[in-house]
mmCIF file of C-alpha atoms and ligand atoms in Angstrom:
data_model
loop_
_atom_site.group_PDB
_atom_site.id
_atom_site.type_symbol
_atom_site.label_atom_id
_atom_site.label_comp_id
_atom_site.label_asym_id
_atom_site.label_seq_id
_atom_site.Cartn_x
_atom_site.Cartn_y
_atom_site.Cartn_z
ATOM 1 C CA MET A 1 135.496 144.884 -103.114
ATOM 2 C CA GLU A 2 133.548 145.134 -106.347
ATOM 3 C CA ALA A 3 133.460 142.207 -108.747
ATOM 4 C CA LYS A 4 131.635 141.419 -111.939
ATOM 5 C CA ILE A 5 130.568 137.803 -112.315
ATOM 6 C CA ALA A 6 129.420 136.222 -115.567
ATOM 7 C CA VAL A 7 126.611 133.835 -114.696
ATOM 8 C CA ILE A 8 125.855 130.900 -116.945
ATOM 9 C CA GLN A 9 122.764 129.169 -115.632
ATOM 10 C CA GLY A 10 122.724 126.623 -118.445
ATOM 11 C CA ASP A 11 120.251 123.778 -118.679
ATOM 12 C CA GLY A 12 118.411 121.252 -116.508
ATOM 13 C CA ILE A 13 118.954 121.976 -112.821
ATOM 14 C CA GLY A 14 121.426 124.770 -113.740
ATOM 15 C CA PRO A 15 119.087 127.728 -113.095
ATOM 16 C CA GLU A 16 117.875 126.347 -109.714
ATOM 17 C CA ILE A 17 121.315 125.693 -108.269
ATOM 18 C CA ILE A 18 122.726 128.995 -109.539
ATOM 19 C CA LYS A 19 119.902 130.843 -107.817
ATOM 20 C CA GLU A 20 120.946 129.337 -104.472
ATOM 21 C CA ALA A 21 124.622 130.124 -105.034
ATOM 22 C CA LYS A 22 123.665 133.753 -105.749
ATOM 23 C CA LYS A 23 121.577 133.797 -102.569
ATOM 24 C CA VAL A 24 124.683 132.814 -100.600
ATOM 25 C CA LEU A 25 126.917 135.272 -102.477
ATOM 26 C CA GLU A 26 124.483 138.094 -101.764
ATOM 27 C CA LYS A 27 124.565 137.262 -98.065
ATOM 28 C CA VAL A 28 128.377 137.310 -98.144
ATOM 29 C CA ALA A 29 128.272 140.676 -99.934
ATOM 30 C CA LYS A 30 125.955 142.113 -97.274
ATOM 31 C CA VAL A 31 127.888 140.794 -94.278
ATOM 32 C CA TYR A 32 131.373 141.675 -95.555
ATOM 33 C CA GLY A 33 130.536 144.845 -97.480
ATOM 34 C CA HIS A 34 131.253 143.697 -101.055
ATOM 35 C CA THR A 35 129.377 144.426 -104.257
ATOM 36 C CA PHE A 36 128.915 141.633 -106.755
ATOM 37 C CA SER A 37 127.249 142.375 -110.063
ATOM 38 C CA TYR A 38 126.050 139.671 -112.408
ATOM 39 C CA GLU A 39 126.091 139.441 -116.178
ATOM 40 C CA GLU A 40 123.852 136.701 -117.587
ATOM 41 C CA VAL A 41 125.479 134.678 -120.374
ATOM 42 C CA LEU A 42 123.775 131.961 -122.421
ATOM 43 C CA MET A 43 125.571 128.694 -123.065
ATOM 44 C CA GLY A 44 124.605 125.102 -123.846
ATOM 45 C CA GLY A 45 121.119 123.986 -124.848
ATOM 46 C CA ILE A 46 119.464 127.288 -124.028
ATOM 47 C CA SER A 47 121.911 129.061 -126.342
ATOM 48 C CA ILE A 48 121.201 126.503 -129.099
ATOM 49 C CA ASP A 49 117.478 127.202 -128.731
ATOM 50 C CA THR A 50 118.035 130.969 -128.764
ATOM 51 C CA TYR A 51 120.914 131.464 -131.225
ATOM 52 C CA GLY A 52 121.343 128.107 -132.976
ATOM 53 C CA GLU A 53 124.777 127.483 -131.421
ATOM 54 C CA PRO A 54 125.944 126.461 -127.926
ATOM 55 C CA LEU A 55 128.296 129.422 -127.374
ATOM 56 C CA THR A 56 128.247 132.598 -129.417
ATOM 57 C CA LYS A 57 131.320 134.795 -129.891
ATOM 58 C CA GLU A 58 129.495 137.563 -128.029
ATOM 59 C CA ALA A 59 128.823 135.266 -125.064
ATOM 60 C CA LEU A 60 132.494 134.305 -124.911
ATOM 61 C CA GLU A 61 133.555 137.957 -125.033
ATOM 62 C CA THR A 62 131.062 138.936 -122.325
ATOM 63 C CA ALA A 63 132.456 136.191 -120.085
ATOM 64 C CA ARG A 64 136.027 137.298 -120.816
ATOM 65 C CA ALA A 65 135.222 140.866 -119.803
ATOM 66 C CA CYS A 66 134.066 139.769 -116.336
ATOM 67 C CA ASP A 67 136.251 138.962 -113.304
ATOM 68 C CA ALA A 68 135.067 135.341 -113.068
ATOM 69 C CA VAL A 69 132.429 132.971 -114.393
ATOM 70 C CA LEU A 70 129.942 130.998 -112.320
ATOM 71 C CA LEU A 71 128.380 128.113 -114.222
ATOM 72 C CA GLY A 72 125.454 125.834 -113.368
ATOM 73 C CA ALA A 73 125.402 122.938 -115.821
ATOM 74 C CA VAL A 74 124.834 122.405 -119.523
ATOM 75 C CA GLY A 75 123.288 119.605 -121.552
ATOM 76 C CA GLY A 76 120.162 117.496 -121.672
ATOM 77 C CA ASP A 77 119.099 113.895 -121.925
ATOM 78 C CA VAL A 78 121.272 112.361 -124.635
ATOM 79 C CA ASN A 79 118.553 109.882 -125.587
ATOM 80 C CA THR A 80 115.599 112.225 -125.857
ATOM 81 C CA SER A 81 116.773 115.815 -126.319
ATOM 82 C CA PRO A 82 116.751 117.187 -129.895
ATOM 83 C CA TRP A 83 120.088 118.912 -129.116
ATOM 84 C CA TYR A 84 121.745 115.515 -129.591
ATOM 85 C CA GLN A 85 120.435 115.174 -133.138
ATOM 86 C CA LEU A 86 122.733 118.082 -134.077
ATOM 87 C CA PRO A 87 126.299 117.634 -135.367
ATOM 88 C CA PRO A 88 128.817 117.358 -132.461
ATOM 89 C CA HIS A 89 130.135 120.922 -132.784
ATOM 90 C CA LEU A 90 126.631 122.316 -132.263
ATOM 91 C CA ARG A 91 125.708 120.257 -129.187
ATOM 92 C CA PRO A 92 125.599 121.705 -125.642
ATOM 93 C CA GLU A 93 128.941 120.186 -124.552
ATOM 94 C CA ALA A 94 130.705 121.976 -127.409
ATOM 95 C CA GLY A 95 129.861 125.212 -125.592
ATOM 96 C CA LEU A 96 131.670 123.982 -122.508
ATOM 97 C CA LEU A 97 134.751 122.910 -124.445
ATOM 98 C CA GLY A 98 134.609 126.209 -126.374
ATOM 99 C CA ILE A 99 134.646 128.362 -123.261
ATOM 100 C CA ARG A 100 137.448 126.288 -121.665
ATOM 101 C CA LYS A 101 139.621 126.673 -124.744
ATOM 102 C CA GLY A 102 138.522 130.233 -125.563
ATOM 103 C CA LEU A 103 139.411 131.502 -122.084
ATOM 104 C CA ASN A 104 142.532 129.331 -121.793
ATOM 105 C CA LEU A 105 141.236 127.608 -118.661
ATOM 106 C CA TYR A 106 143.840 124.879 -118.719
ATOM 107 C CA CYS A 107 143.890 124.025 -115.011
ATOM 108 C CA ASN A 108 140.929 122.206 -113.544
ATOM 109 C CA LEU A 109 140.870 121.669 -109.773
ATOM 110 C CA ARG A 110 138.401 119.080 -108.530
ATOM 111 C CA PRO A 111 138.542 118.570 -104.774
ATOM 112 C CA ALA A 112 137.369 115.230 -103.387
ATOM 113 C CA VAL A 113 136.662 115.603 -99.699
ATOM 114 C CA LEU A 114 134.650 113.257 -97.543
ATOM 115 C CA PHE A 115 132.518 115.426 -95.257
ATOM 116 C CA LYS A 116 132.369 113.520 -91.985
ATOM 117 C CA GLN A 117 128.588 113.975 -91.966
ATOM 118 C CA LEU A 118 128.451 112.019 -95.235
ATOM 119 C CA ARG A 119 130.171 108.874 -94.035
ATOM 120 C CA GLU A 120 126.923 106.945 -94.422
ATOM 121 C CA ALA A 121 126.599 107.961 -98.050
ATOM 122 C CA CYS A 122 130.147 106.839 -98.892
ATOM 123 C CA PRO A 123 130.141 103.468 -100.674
ATOM 124 C CA LEU A 124 133.468 102.414 -99.133
ATOM 125 C CA LYS A 125 133.894 100.274 -96.032
ATOM 126 C CA ASP A 126 134.560 101.933 -92.685
ATOM 127 C CA SER A 127 138.000 100.332 -92.507
ATOM 128 C CA ILE A 128 138.945 101.997 -95.818
ATOM 129 C CA ILE A 129 137.497 105.388 -94.929
ATOM 130 C CA GLY A 130 139.392 105.537 -91.628
ATOM 131 C CA GLU A 131 139.661 109.165 -90.553
ATOM 132 C CA GLY A 132 138.351 110.282 -93.937
ATOM 133 C CA PHE A 133 140.179 111.547 -97.005
ATOM 134 C CA ASP A 134 140.817 114.820 -98.722
ATOM 135 C CA PHE A 135 142.507 115.020 -102.100
ATOM 136 C CA VAL A 136 142.282 117.142 -105.202
ATOM 137 C CA VAL A 137 142.430 116.124 -108.840
ATOM 138 C CA VAL A 138 144.415 118.616 -110.938
ATOM 139 C CA ARG A 139 143.200 117.928 -114.448
ATOM 140 C CA GLU A 140 144.721 119.404 -117.618
ATOM 141 C CA LEU A 141 141.706 120.899 -119.383
ATOM 142 C CA THR A 142 142.564 122.374 -122.774
ATOM 143 C CA GLY A 143 144.709 119.715 -124.440
ATOM 144 C CA GLY A 144 144.938 116.027 -125.197
ATOM 145 C CA VAL A 145 142.360 113.936 -126.987
ATOM 146 C CA TYR A 146 139.578 116.455 -126.286
ATOM 147 C CA PHE A 147 141.192 118.956 -128.623
ATOM 148 C CA GLY A 148 143.317 116.789 -130.933
ATOM 149 C CA GLU A 149 142.427 116.239 -134.577
ATOM 150 C CA ARG A 150 139.636 113.781 -135.155
ATOM 151 C CA ARG A 151 137.772 112.439 -138.141
ATOM 152 C CA THR A 152 135.398 109.747 -139.261
ATOM 153 C CA PHE A 153 135.777 108.306 -142.736
ATOM 154 C CA VAL A 154 135.484 105.195 -144.895
ATOM 155 C CA GLU A 155 138.609 103.168 -145.687
ATOM 156 C CA ASN A 156 138.542 100.028 -147.792
ATOM 157 C CA GLY A 157 134.785 99.947 -147.445
ATOM 158 C CA LEU A 158 134.958 100.102 -143.654
ATOM 159 C CA ARG A 159 133.803 103.004 -141.483
ATOM 160 C CA LYS A 160 136.720 104.215 -139.440
ATOM 161 C CA ALA A 161 137.261 106.951 -136.841
ATOM 162 C CA VAL A 162 140.454 108.482 -135.471
ATOM 163 C CA ASP A 163 140.987 110.698 -132.419
ATOM 164 C CA THR A 164 144.455 112.010 -131.634
ATOM 165 C CA MET A 165 145.970 112.926 -128.274
ATOM 166 C CA PRO A 166 148.632 115.624 -128.654
ATOM 167 C CA TYR A 167 150.558 117.271 -125.804
ATOM 168 C CA ASP A 168 153.560 119.551 -125.998
ATOM 169 C CA GLU A 169 155.988 120.124 -123.144
ATOM 170 C CA LYS A 170 154.740 123.636 -122.479
ATOM 171 C CA GLU A 171 151.206 122.395 -121.881
ATOM 172 C CA ILE A 172 152.511 119.732 -119.501
ATOM 173 C CA ARG A 173 154.873 122.069 -117.667
ATOM 174 C CA ARG A 174 152.270 124.720 -116.864
ATOM 175 C CA ILE A 175 149.751 122.246 -115.418
ATOM 176 C CA ALA A 176 152.492 120.460 -113.466
ATOM 177 C CA GLU A 177 153.502 123.788 -111.942
ATOM 178 C CA TRP A 178 149.935 124.318 -110.789
ATOM 179 C CA ALA A 179 149.891 120.880 -109.168
ATOM 180 C CA PHE A 180 153.121 121.495 -107.230
ATOM 181 C CA LYS A 181 151.921 124.924 -106.105
ATOM 182 C CA VAL A 182 148.630 123.475 -104.896
ATOM 183 C CA ALA A 183 150.524 120.676 -103.100
ATOM 184 C CA ARG A 184 152.677 123.227 -101.281
ATOM 185 C CA LYS A 185 149.546 124.596 -99.618
ATOM 186 C CA ARG A 186 148.398 121.091 -98.669
ATOM 187 C CA ARG A 187 150.234 117.920 -97.603
ATOM 188 C CA LYS A 188 153.044 118.396 -100.159
ATOM 189 C CA LYS A 189 152.473 115.252 -102.222
ATOM 190 C CA VAL A 190 151.900 115.038 -105.973
ATOM 191 C CA CYS A 191 150.903 111.772 -107.619
ATOM 192 C CA SER A 192 151.232 112.155 -111.391
ATOM 193 C CA VAL A 193 148.982 109.749 -113.265
ATOM 194 C CA ASP A 194 149.660 108.550 -116.801
ATOM 195 C CA LYS A 195 149.815 105.516 -119.081
ATOM 196 C CA ALA A 196 153.567 105.649 -119.693
ATOM 197 C CA ASN A 197 153.743 101.906 -120.359
ATOM 198 C CA VAL A 198 151.809 102.481 -123.604
ATOM 199 C CA LEU A 199 151.470 106.117 -124.665
ATOM 200 C CA ASP A 200 154.135 108.485 -126.006
ATOM 201 C CA THR A 201 152.236 111.480 -124.608
ATOM 202 C CA SER A 202 152.446 109.838 -121.175
ATOM 203 C CA ARG A 203 156.193 109.225 -121.477
ATOM 204 C CA LEU A 204 156.720 112.895 -122.308
ATOM 205 C CA TRP A 205 154.328 113.803 -119.481
ATOM 206 C CA ARG A 206 156.413 111.821 -116.972
ATOM 207 C CA GLN A 207 159.679 113.407 -118.156
ATOM 208 C CA VAL A 208 158.407 116.965 -117.998
ATOM 209 C CA VAL A 209 156.702 116.493 -114.621
ATOM 210 C CA SER A 210 159.997 115.145 -113.206
ATOM 211 C CA GLU A 211 161.810 118.223 -114.542
ATOM 212 C CA VAL A 212 159.291 120.548 -112.911
ATOM 213 C CA ALA A 213 159.580 118.580 -109.644
ATOM 214 C CA LYS A 214 163.224 119.707 -109.344
ATOM 215 C CA ASP A 215 161.987 123.233 -108.633
ATOM 216 C CA TYR A 216 159.830 121.931 -105.768
ATOM 217 C CA PRO A 217 162.197 119.810 -103.663
ATOM 218 C CA ASP A 218 159.868 120.157 -100.660
ATOM 219 C CA VAL A 219 157.088 118.332 -102.538
ATOM 220 C CA GLU A 220 157.182 114.549 -102.943
ATOM 221 C CA LEU A 221 156.461 113.281 -106.466
ATOM 222 C CA THR A 222 155.238 109.782 -107.282
ATOM 223 C CA ASN A 223 154.095 108.393 -110.637
ATOM 224 C CA MET A 224 151.196 106.008 -111.070
ATOM 225 C CA LEU A 225 149.642 104.300 -114.054
ATOM 226 C CA VAL A 226 146.051 105.318 -114.634
ATOM 227 C CA ASP A 227 144.580 101.820 -114.372
ATOM 228 C CA ASN A 228 146.312 101.324 -111.044
ATOM 229 C CA CYS A 229 145.137 104.760 -109.899
ATOM 230 C CA ALA A 230 141.509 103.840 -110.640
ATOM 231 C CA MET A 231 141.991 100.849 -108.350
ATOM 232 C CA GLN A 232 143.889 102.697 -105.615
ATOM 233 C CA MET A 233 141.154 105.336 -105.382
ATOM 234 C CA VAL A 234 138.715 102.777 -104.037
ATOM 235 C CA LYS A 235 141.303 100.651 -102.237
ATOM 236 C CA ASP A 236 142.990 103.429 -100.273
ATOM 237 C CA PRO A 237 141.914 106.980 -101.182
ATOM 238 C CA LYS A 238 143.694 108.352 -98.094
ATOM 239 C CA GLN A 239 147.051 107.936 -99.841
ATOM 240 C CA PHE A 240 146.318 110.821 -102.239
ATOM 241 C CA ASP A 241 146.918 114.521 -101.737
ATOM 242 C CA VAL A 242 147.245 116.056 -105.236
ATOM 243 C CA VAL A 243 146.498 113.842 -108.248
ATOM 244 C CA LEU A 244 147.917 115.408 -111.403
ATOM 245 C CA THR A 245 146.744 114.095 -114.745
ATOM 246 C CA GLU A 246 145.884 114.807 -118.371
ATOM 247 C CA ASN A 247 142.452 115.755 -119.698
ATOM 248 C CA MET A 248 140.667 112.463 -120.357
ATOM 249 C CA PHE A 249 142.195 110.526 -117.473
ATOM 250 C CA GLY A 250 141.176 113.445 -115.252
ATOM 251 C CA ASP A 251 137.624 113.347 -116.565
ATOM 252 C CA ILE A 252 137.276 109.699 -115.644
ATOM 253 C CA LEU A 253 139.184 109.744 -112.356
ATOM 254 C CA SER A 254 137.369 112.836 -111.091
ATOM 255 C CA ASP A 255 134.003 111.095 -111.471
ATOM 256 C CA GLU A 256 135.371 108.160 -109.519
ATOM 257 C CA ALA A 257 136.796 110.527 -106.910
ATOM 258 C CA SER A 258 133.437 112.234 -106.522
ATOM 259 C CA MET A 259 131.614 108.955 -106.066
ATOM 260 C CA VAL A 260 133.835 107.816 -103.233
ATOM 261 C CA THR A 261 133.004 111.011 -101.361
ATOM 262 C CA GLY A 262 129.370 109.961 -101.157
ATOM 263 C CA SER A 263 127.659 112.259 -103.617
ATOM 264 C CA ILE A 264 128.592 114.053 -106.780
ATOM 265 C CA GLY A 265 126.102 116.702 -105.580
ATOM 266 C CA MET A 266 128.690 117.969 -103.090
ATOM 267 C CA LEU A 267 131.715 118.561 -105.275
ATOM 268 C CA SER A 268 132.852 121.902 -106.595
ATOM 269 C CA SER A 269 135.415 122.687 -109.258
ATOM 270 C CA ALA A 270 137.525 125.548 -110.532
ATOM 271 C CA SER A 271 138.916 125.970 -114.038
ATOM 272 C CA LEU A 272 141.776 128.414 -113.988
ATOM 273 C CA SER A 273 144.200 130.190 -116.267
ATOM 274 C CA ASP A 274 147.387 132.143 -115.534
ATOM 275 C CA GLY A 275 145.937 135.184 -113.783
ATOM 276 C CA SER A 276 143.116 135.365 -111.279
ATOM 277 C CA PHE A 277 140.351 134.730 -113.815
ATOM 278 C CA GLY A 278 138.492 131.457 -113.440
ATOM 279 C CA LEU A 279 135.344 129.528 -114.205
ATOM 280 C CA TYR A 280 133.612 127.793 -111.323
ATOM 281 C CA GLU A 281 131.102 125.007 -111.650
ATOM 282 C CA PRO A 282 129.797 121.976 -109.805
ATOM 283 C CA SER A 283 131.401 118.692 -110.882
ATOM 284 C CA HIS A 284 128.007 117.191 -111.641
ATOM 285 C CA GLY A 285 125.898 117.579 -114.757
ATOM 286 C CA SER A 286 122.505 119.094 -115.572
ATOM 287 C CA ALA A 287 120.389 116.184 -114.191
ATOM 288 C CA PRO A 288 117.421 116.783 -116.555
ATOM 289 C CA ASP A 289 115.440 114.034 -114.794
ATOM 290 C CA ILE A 290 115.048 116.118 -111.616
ATOM 291 C CA ALA A 291 115.086 119.610 -113.163
ATOM 292 C CA GLY A 292 112.467 122.073 -111.925
ATOM 293 C CA ARG A 293 111.402 119.846 -109.027
ATOM 294 C CA ASP A 294 113.246 121.540 -106.155
ATOM 295 C CA MET A 295 115.193 118.329 -105.595
ATOM 296 C CA ALA A 296 118.728 119.156 -106.738
ATOM 297 C CA ASN A 297 121.511 119.589 -104.216
ATOM 298 C CA PRO A 298 122.837 123.172 -104.555
ATOM 299 C CA ILE A 299 125.881 122.534 -102.326
ATOM 300 C CA ALA A 300 128.386 121.804 -105.122
ATOM 301 C CA THR A 301 127.496 125.123 -106.775
ATOM 302 C CA ILE A 302 127.624 126.990 -103.472
ATOM 303 C CA LEU A 303 131.063 125.493 -102.774
ATOM 304 C CA SER A 304 132.113 126.474 -106.303
ATOM 305 C CA ALA A 305 131.128 130.043 -105.476
ATOM 306 C CA ALA A 306 133.360 129.744 -102.392
ATOM 307 C CA MET A 307 136.239 128.632 -104.637
ATOM 308 C CA MET A 308 135.577 131.686 -106.819
ATOM 309 C CA LEU A 309 135.916 133.973 -103.793
ATOM 310 C CA ARG A 310 139.172 132.259 -102.831
ATOM 311 C CA TYR A 311 140.925 131.913 -106.197
ATOM 312 C CA SER A 312 139.619 134.824 -108.271
ATOM 313 C CA PHE A 313 138.860 137.482 -105.635
ATOM 314 C CA ASP A 314 141.322 136.512 -102.904
ATOM 315 C CA LEU A 315 138.481 136.585 -100.352
ATOM 316 C CA CYS A 316 139.687 133.617 -98.286
ATOM 317 C CA LYS A 317 137.887 134.524 -95.058
ATOM 318 C CA GLU A 318 134.577 134.711 -96.902
ATOM 319 C CA ALA A 319 135.243 131.407 -98.705
ATOM 320 C CA ASP A 320 136.005 129.698 -95.389
ATOM 321 C CA ARG A 321 132.782 131.082 -93.986
ATOM 322 C CA ILE A 322 130.715 129.533 -96.791
ATOM 323 C CA GLU A 323 132.412 126.171 -96.275
ATOM 324 C CA GLN A 324 131.747 126.334 -92.541
ATOM 325 C CA ALA A 325 128.111 127.230 -93.186
ATOM 326 C CA VAL A 326 127.707 124.145 -95.401
ATOM 327 C CA SER A 327 129.302 121.983 -92.768
ATOM 328 C CA GLN A 328 127.059 123.398 -90.007
ATOM 329 C CA VAL A 329 123.887 122.812 -91.990
ATOM 330 C CA LEU A 330 124.896 119.196 -92.627
ATOM 331 C CA GLU A 331 125.804 118.852 -88.958
ATOM 332 C CA GLU A 332 122.278 119.918 -88.015
ATOM 333 C CA GLY A 333 120.959 116.976 -90.024
ATOM 334 C CA TYR A 334 119.691 118.736 -93.151
ATOM 335 C CA CYS A 335 120.073 116.866 -96.423
ATOM 336 C CA THR A 336 118.836 116.782 -99.992
ATOM 337 C CA CYS A 337 117.601 113.532 -101.519
ATOM 338 C CA ASP A 338 121.001 112.591 -103.066
ATOM 339 C CA ILE A 339 122.569 112.478 -99.576
ATOM 340 C CA LYS A 340 119.535 111.166 -97.714
ATOM 341 C CA GLY A 341 121.523 108.896 -95.391
ATOM 342 C CA ALA A 342 123.483 111.890 -94.088
ATOM 343 C CA GLY A 343 120.680 113.473 -92.062
ATOM 344 C CA ASP A 344 117.074 113.193 -90.958
ATOM 345 C CA LYS A 345 115.763 116.539 -92.212
ATOM 346 C CA LEU A 346 115.109 116.218 -95.925
ATOM 347 C CA VAL A 347 114.882 119.625 -97.642
ATOM 348 C CA GLY A 348 114.603 120.927 -101.197
ATOM 349 C CA THR A 349 117.019 122.993 -103.264
ATOM 350 C CA ARG A 350 115.656 126.361 -102.154
ATOM 351 C CA GLN A 351 115.556 125.567 -98.467
ATOM 352 C CA MET A 352 119.078 124.156 -98.527
ATOM 353 C CA GLY A 353 120.294 127.405 -100.121
ATOM 354 C CA SER A 354 118.449 129.527 -97.554
ATOM 355 C CA LEU A 355 119.751 127.501 -94.599
ATOM 356 C CA ILE A 356 123.338 127.954 -95.776
ATOM 357 C CA ALA A 357 122.844 131.680 -96.460
ATOM 358 C CA GLU A 358 121.373 132.168 -92.981
ATOM 359 C CA LYS A 359 124.552 130.807 -91.390
ATOM 360 C CA ILE A 360 126.774 133.398 -93.051
HETATM 361 C C1 IPM B 401 133.241 117.173 -117.168
HETATM 362 C C2 IPM B 401 132.270 116.696 -118.204
HETATM 363 C C3 IPM B 401 132.704 117.239 -119.558
HETATM 364 C C4 IPM B 401 134.102 116.713 -119.853
HETATM 365 C C5 IPM B 401 131.735 116.898 -120.701
HETATM 366 C C6 IPM B 401 130.333 117.366 -120.398
HETATM 367 C C7 IPM B 401 132.211 117.422 -122.019
HETATM 368 O O1 IPM B 401 132.179 115.319 -118.186
HETATM 369 O O2 IPM B 401 133.384 118.410 -116.989
HETATM 370 O O3 IPM B 401 133.863 116.340 -116.523
HETATM 371 O O4 IPM B 401 134.249 115.596 -120.336
HETATM 372 O O5 IPM B 401 135.050 117.434 -119.575
HETATM 373 MG MG1 MG B 402 133.263 114.385 -116.623
#
């Protein structure tokens, strides 16, 4: 097949990890007879430096015209980078929120899988890990407090700030449908996470999710409060299959989920809309402290490229092959410094990418 991929290298380690993902994609193209073309798009800090804003209209339109987007990471050091002296809507992260909203990428899938080779890197006790765990966080990505009205003002001589968290039933229904569909291809369990003992949005969330559940009688639905979920994720992560939740809860829980798998450097993500279009990025950030030092783990980005093949291009065989290649390389004892305990052959970003590409 032929596919056009918008590539957003971004900032920090972004360019290095994207390079390795492209290396692997090119090997897949060669072995399976596909043609991938790449369209470079600027976003984040590099776009601020070039155009004075984190995402230009042109960049958004270029991305939209492609079949999928592969993203490295955006942002810099909040304490030292001049980007963070700018007003919030001109900072790197505004580019990320802009592309999510602009391309209607409302469904964010963040798998949390413990690779058996990474057992040593997992902070949980052996008795909790058991046979390992494998769940996916389905996070609503274009609504809630991230996109609600907000303002900062002075009232009665006091500085005050307000953020609002709106959700309508349509927004809840469409993400719930995604969660049930994903569950059908897995262990058929959805745990919907909310704060229904306090928030109106959560009470509506629970109602609508229960309505959607009626169309999926083969999938088991449970509800859990978000504070309890944060606890259960470290107490017994094996209990989860699909964790469905709203935007901010999903942001927080997906970081926790990634940590219990041993390293955030291993976790991919997909941000999807209604059709086959999607944006694929590692779950980690731009790690400016190790940028340009051939130290970053490219695996999360390589696995994100595999998700792109599976969800946007329907190339499941090829996606499986990339995942197997990653697993084999770990099995042989190769590791990057973030997963040091997992193997005895410490390699850099470039070599890790090459080793994985060679296995395809
Ligand atoms: C994430 C990130 C973003 C978010 C930030 C960078 C705006 O933490 O993708 O999880 O909060 O969504
Ligand atoms: Mg986050």
